[in-house]
PDB file of C-alpha atoms in Angstrom:
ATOM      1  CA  UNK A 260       2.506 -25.236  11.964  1.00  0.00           C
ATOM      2  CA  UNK A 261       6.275 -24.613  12.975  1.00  0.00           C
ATOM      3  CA  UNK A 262       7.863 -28.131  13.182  1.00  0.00           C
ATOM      4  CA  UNK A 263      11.083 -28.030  15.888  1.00  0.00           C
ATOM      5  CA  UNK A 264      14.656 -29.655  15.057  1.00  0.00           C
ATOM      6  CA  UNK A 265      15.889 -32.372  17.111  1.00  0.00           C
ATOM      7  CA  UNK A 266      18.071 -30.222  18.752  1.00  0.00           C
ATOM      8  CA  UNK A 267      14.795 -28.306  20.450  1.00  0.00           C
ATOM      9  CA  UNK A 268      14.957 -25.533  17.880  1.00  0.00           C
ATOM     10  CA  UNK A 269      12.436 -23.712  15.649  1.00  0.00           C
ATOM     11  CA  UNK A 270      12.848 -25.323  12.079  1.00  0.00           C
ATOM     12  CA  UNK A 271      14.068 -23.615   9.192  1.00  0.00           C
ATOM     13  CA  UNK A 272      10.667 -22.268   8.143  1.00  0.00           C
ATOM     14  CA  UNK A 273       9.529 -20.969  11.138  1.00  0.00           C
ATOM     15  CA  UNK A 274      13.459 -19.302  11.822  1.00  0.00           C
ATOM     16  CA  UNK A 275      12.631 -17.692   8.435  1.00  0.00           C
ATOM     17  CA  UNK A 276       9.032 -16.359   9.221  1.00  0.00           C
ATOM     18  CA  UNK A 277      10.532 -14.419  12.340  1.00  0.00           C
ATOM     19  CA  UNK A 278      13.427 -13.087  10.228  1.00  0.00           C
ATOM     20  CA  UNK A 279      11.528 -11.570   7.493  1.00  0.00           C
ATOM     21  CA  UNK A 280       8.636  -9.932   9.711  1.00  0.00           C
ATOM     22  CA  UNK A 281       8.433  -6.140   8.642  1.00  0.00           C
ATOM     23  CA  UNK A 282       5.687  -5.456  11.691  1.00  0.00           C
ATOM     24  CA  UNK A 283       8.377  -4.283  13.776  1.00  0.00           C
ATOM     25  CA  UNK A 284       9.716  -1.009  14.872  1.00  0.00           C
ATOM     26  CA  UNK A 285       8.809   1.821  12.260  1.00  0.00           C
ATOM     27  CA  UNK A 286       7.156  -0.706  10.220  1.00  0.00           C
ATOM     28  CA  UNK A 287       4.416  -1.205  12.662  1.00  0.00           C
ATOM     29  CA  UNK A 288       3.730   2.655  12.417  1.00  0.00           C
ATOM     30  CA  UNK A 289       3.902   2.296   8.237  1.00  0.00           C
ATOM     31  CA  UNK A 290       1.436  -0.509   8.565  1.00  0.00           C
ATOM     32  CA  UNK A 291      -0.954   1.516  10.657  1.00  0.00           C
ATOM     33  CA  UNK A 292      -0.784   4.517   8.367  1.00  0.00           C
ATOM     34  CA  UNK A 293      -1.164   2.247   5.328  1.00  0.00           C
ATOM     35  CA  UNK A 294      -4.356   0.815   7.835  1.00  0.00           C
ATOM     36  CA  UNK A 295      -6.047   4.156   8.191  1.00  0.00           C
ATOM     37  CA  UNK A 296      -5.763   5.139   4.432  1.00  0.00           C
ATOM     38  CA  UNK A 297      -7.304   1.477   3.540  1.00  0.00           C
ATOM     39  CA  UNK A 298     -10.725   2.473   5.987  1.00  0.00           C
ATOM     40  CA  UNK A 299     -10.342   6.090   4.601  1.00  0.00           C
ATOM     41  CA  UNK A 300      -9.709   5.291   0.702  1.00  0.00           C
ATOM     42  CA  UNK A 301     -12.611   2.177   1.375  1.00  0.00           C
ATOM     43  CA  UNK A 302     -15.102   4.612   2.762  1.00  0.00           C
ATOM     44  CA  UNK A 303     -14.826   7.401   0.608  1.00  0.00           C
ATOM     45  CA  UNK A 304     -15.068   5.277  -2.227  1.00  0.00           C
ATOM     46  CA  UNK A 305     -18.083   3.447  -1.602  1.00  0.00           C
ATOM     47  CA  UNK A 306     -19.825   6.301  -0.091  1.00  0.00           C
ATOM     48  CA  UNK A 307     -19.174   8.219  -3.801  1.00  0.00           C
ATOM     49  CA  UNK A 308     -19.419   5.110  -5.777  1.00  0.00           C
ATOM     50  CA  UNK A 309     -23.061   4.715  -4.258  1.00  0.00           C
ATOM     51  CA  UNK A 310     -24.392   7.619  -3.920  1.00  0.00           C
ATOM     52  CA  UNK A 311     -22.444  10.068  -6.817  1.00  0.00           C
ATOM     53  CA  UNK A 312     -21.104   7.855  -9.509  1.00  0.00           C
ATOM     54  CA  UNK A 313     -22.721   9.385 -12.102  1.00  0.00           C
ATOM     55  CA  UNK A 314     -21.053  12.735 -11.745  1.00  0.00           C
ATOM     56  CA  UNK A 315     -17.475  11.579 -11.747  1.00  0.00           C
ATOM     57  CA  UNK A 316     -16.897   7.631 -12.853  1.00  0.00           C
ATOM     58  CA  UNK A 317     -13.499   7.742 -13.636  1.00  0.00           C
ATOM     59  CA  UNK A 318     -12.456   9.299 -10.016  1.00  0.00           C
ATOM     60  CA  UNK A 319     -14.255   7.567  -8.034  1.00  0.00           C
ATOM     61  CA  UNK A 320     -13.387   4.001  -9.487  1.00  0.00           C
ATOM     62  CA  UNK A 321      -9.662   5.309  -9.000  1.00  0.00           C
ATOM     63  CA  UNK A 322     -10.852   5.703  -5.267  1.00  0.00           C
ATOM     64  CA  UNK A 323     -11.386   2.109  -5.272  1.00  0.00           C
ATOM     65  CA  UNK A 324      -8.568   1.261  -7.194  1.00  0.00           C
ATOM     66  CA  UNK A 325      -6.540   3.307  -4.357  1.00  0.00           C
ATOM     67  CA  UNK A 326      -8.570   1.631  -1.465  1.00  0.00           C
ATOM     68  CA  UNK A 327      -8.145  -2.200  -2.833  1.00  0.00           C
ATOM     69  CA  UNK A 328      -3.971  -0.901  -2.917  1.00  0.00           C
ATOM     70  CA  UNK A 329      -3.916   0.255   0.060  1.00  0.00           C
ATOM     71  CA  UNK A 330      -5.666  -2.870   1.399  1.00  0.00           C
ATOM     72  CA  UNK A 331      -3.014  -5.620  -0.510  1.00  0.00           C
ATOM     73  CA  UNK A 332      -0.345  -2.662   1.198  1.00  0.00           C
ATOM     74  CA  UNK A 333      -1.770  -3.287   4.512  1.00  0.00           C
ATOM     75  CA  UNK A 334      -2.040  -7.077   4.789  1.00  0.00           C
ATOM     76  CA  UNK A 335       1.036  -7.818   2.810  1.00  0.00           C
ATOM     77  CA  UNK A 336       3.013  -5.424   5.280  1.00  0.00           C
ATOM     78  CA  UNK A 337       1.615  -6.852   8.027  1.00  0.00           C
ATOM     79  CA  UNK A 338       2.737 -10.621   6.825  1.00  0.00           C
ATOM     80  CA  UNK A 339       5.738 -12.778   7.210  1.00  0.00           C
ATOM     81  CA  UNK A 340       7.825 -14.301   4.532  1.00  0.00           C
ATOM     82  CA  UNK A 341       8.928 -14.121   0.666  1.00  0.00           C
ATOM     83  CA  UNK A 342       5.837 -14.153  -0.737  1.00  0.00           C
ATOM     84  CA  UNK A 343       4.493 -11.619   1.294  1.00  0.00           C
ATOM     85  CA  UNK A 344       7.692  -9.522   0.799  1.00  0.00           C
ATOM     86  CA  UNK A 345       6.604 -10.157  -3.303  1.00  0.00           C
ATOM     87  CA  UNK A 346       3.052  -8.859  -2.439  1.00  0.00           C
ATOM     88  CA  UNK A 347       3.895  -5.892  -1.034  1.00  0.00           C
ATOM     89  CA  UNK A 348       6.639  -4.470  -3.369  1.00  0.00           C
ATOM     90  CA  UNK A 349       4.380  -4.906  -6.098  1.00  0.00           C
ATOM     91  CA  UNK A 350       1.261  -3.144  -3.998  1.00  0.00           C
ATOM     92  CA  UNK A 351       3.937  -0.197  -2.845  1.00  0.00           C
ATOM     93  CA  UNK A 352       5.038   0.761  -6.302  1.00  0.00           C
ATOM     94  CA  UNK A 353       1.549   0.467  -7.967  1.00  0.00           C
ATOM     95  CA  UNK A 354       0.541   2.705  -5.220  1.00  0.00           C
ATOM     96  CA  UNK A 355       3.466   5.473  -5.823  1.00  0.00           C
ATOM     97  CA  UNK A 356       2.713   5.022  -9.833  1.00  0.00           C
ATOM     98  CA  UNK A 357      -1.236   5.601  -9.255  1.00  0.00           C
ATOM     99  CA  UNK A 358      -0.152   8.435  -7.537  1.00  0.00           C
ATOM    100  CA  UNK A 359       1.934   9.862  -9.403  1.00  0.00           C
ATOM    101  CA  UNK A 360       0.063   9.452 -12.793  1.00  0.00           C
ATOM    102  CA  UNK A 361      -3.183  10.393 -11.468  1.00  0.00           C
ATOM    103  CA  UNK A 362      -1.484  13.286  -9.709  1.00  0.00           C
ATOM    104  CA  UNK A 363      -0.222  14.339 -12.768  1.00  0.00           C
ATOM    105  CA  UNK A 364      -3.503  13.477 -15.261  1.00  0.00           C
ATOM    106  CA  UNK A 365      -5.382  15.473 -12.344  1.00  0.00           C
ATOM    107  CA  UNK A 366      -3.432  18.863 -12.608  1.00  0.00           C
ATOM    108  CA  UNK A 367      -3.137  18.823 -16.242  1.00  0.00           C
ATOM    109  CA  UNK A 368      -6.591  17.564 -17.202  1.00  0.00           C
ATOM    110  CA  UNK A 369      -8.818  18.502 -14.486  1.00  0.00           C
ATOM    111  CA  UNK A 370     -11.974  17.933 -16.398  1.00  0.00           C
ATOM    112  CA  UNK A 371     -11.336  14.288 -16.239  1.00  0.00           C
ATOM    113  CA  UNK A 372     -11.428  14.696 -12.754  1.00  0.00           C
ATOM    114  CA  UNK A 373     -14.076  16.885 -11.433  1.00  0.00           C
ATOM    115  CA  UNK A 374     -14.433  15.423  -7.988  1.00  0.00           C
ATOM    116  CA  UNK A 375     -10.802  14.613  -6.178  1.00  0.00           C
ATOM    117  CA  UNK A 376      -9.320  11.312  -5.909  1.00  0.00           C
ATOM    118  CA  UNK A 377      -7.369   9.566  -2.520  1.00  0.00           C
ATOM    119  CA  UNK A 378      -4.447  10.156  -5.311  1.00  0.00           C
ATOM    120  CA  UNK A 379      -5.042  13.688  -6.595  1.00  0.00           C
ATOM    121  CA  UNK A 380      -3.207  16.215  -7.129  1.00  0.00           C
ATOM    122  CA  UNK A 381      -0.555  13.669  -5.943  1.00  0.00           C
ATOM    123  CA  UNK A 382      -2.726  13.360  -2.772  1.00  0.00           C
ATOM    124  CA  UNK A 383      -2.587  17.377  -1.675  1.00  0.00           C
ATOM    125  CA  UNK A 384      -5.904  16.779   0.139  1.00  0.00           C
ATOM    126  CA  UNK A 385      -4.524  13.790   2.431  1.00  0.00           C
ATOM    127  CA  UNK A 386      -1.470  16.406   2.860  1.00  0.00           C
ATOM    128  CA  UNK A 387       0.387  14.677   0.625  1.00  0.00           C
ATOM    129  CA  UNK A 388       0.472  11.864   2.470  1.00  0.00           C
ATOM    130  CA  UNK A 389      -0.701   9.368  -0.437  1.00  0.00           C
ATOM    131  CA  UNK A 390       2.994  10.691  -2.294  1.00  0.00           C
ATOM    132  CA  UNK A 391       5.396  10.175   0.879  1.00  0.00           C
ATOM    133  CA  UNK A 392       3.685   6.926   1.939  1.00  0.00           C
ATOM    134  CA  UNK A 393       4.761   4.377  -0.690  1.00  0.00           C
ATOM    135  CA  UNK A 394       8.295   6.129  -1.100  1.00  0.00           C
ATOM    136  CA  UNK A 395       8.892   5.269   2.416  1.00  0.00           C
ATOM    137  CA  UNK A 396       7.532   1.867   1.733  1.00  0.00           C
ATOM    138  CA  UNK A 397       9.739   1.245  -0.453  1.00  0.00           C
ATOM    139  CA  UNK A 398      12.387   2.309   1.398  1.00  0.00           C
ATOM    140  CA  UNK A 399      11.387   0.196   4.453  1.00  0.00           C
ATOM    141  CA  UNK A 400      10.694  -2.772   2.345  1.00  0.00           C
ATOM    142  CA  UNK A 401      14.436  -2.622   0.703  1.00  0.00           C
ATOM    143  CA  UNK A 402      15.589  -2.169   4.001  1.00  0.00           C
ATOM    144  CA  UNK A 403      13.769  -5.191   5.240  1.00  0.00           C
ATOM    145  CA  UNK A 404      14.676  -7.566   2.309  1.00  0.00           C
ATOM    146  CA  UNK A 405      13.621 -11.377   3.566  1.00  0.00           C
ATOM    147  CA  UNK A 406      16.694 -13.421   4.610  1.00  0.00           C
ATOM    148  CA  UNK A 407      17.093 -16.884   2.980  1.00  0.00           C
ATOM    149  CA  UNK A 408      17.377 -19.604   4.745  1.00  0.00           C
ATOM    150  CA  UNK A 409      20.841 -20.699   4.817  1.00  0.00           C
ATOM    151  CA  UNK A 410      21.245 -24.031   2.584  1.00  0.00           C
TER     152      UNK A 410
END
């Protein structure tokens, strides 16, 4: 709970919580994207993992893999603070590897993937969304660095 100074003003923490939101401006439209491809990545992979594993286990636990990412993506985005600065580089950049190594495992061994992935084809049937998305995370998030607290 944000303690206040004796002066009347927010204290240190709470000063820093405000400062190192990334819900604001673009950010807020980056979290909603990242939002809509945790329900779509979620959904698609439990509705394969349930009814179809059988035919294509290795895609369709990537779907989950993607969905669970997408999810940290989401929540950490949405969050104040360091730690949830941490979270979220770390859930951006797994995201743009996944994509980028299933993308590429996907075009040039297509057996192992005989039903498509969130991350196929470096995401070609999300328009290429799942490619663009965590570049511009990363972008946002180094633009949007926490601020310590001055000592």
């Amino acid at each position: 709970m944000p303690t206040e100074r004796p002066d009347g003003g927010a204290s240190d923490a709470a000063l820093d919580a405000t400062r190192t939101s990334r819900a604001t401006g673009p950010g807020r439209l980056l979290i909603a994207v990242y939002g809509v491809f945790a329900l779509a990545a979620t959904a698609r992979a439990a509705f394969q993992i349930a009814t179809k594993f059988h035919e294509a286990p290795l895609a369709y636990l990537l779907s989950a893999v993607a969905a669970i990412v997408y999810i940290v993506a989401t929540v950490s985005l949405a969050r104040a603070g360091t730690r949830a600065f941490k979270v979220s580089v770390v859930a951006v950049t797994t995201e743009l590897v996944g994509v980028v190594a299933v993308g590429l495992l996907s075009i040039f061994d297509a057996r192992a993937f005989p039903s498509e992935t969130v991350w196929s084809a470096f995401g070609r049937g999300y328009g290429f969304v799942p490619l663009l998305l965590p570049i511009l995370g990363l972008v946002w998030l180094a633009r949007n660095r926490p601020v310590r607290p001055a000592s």
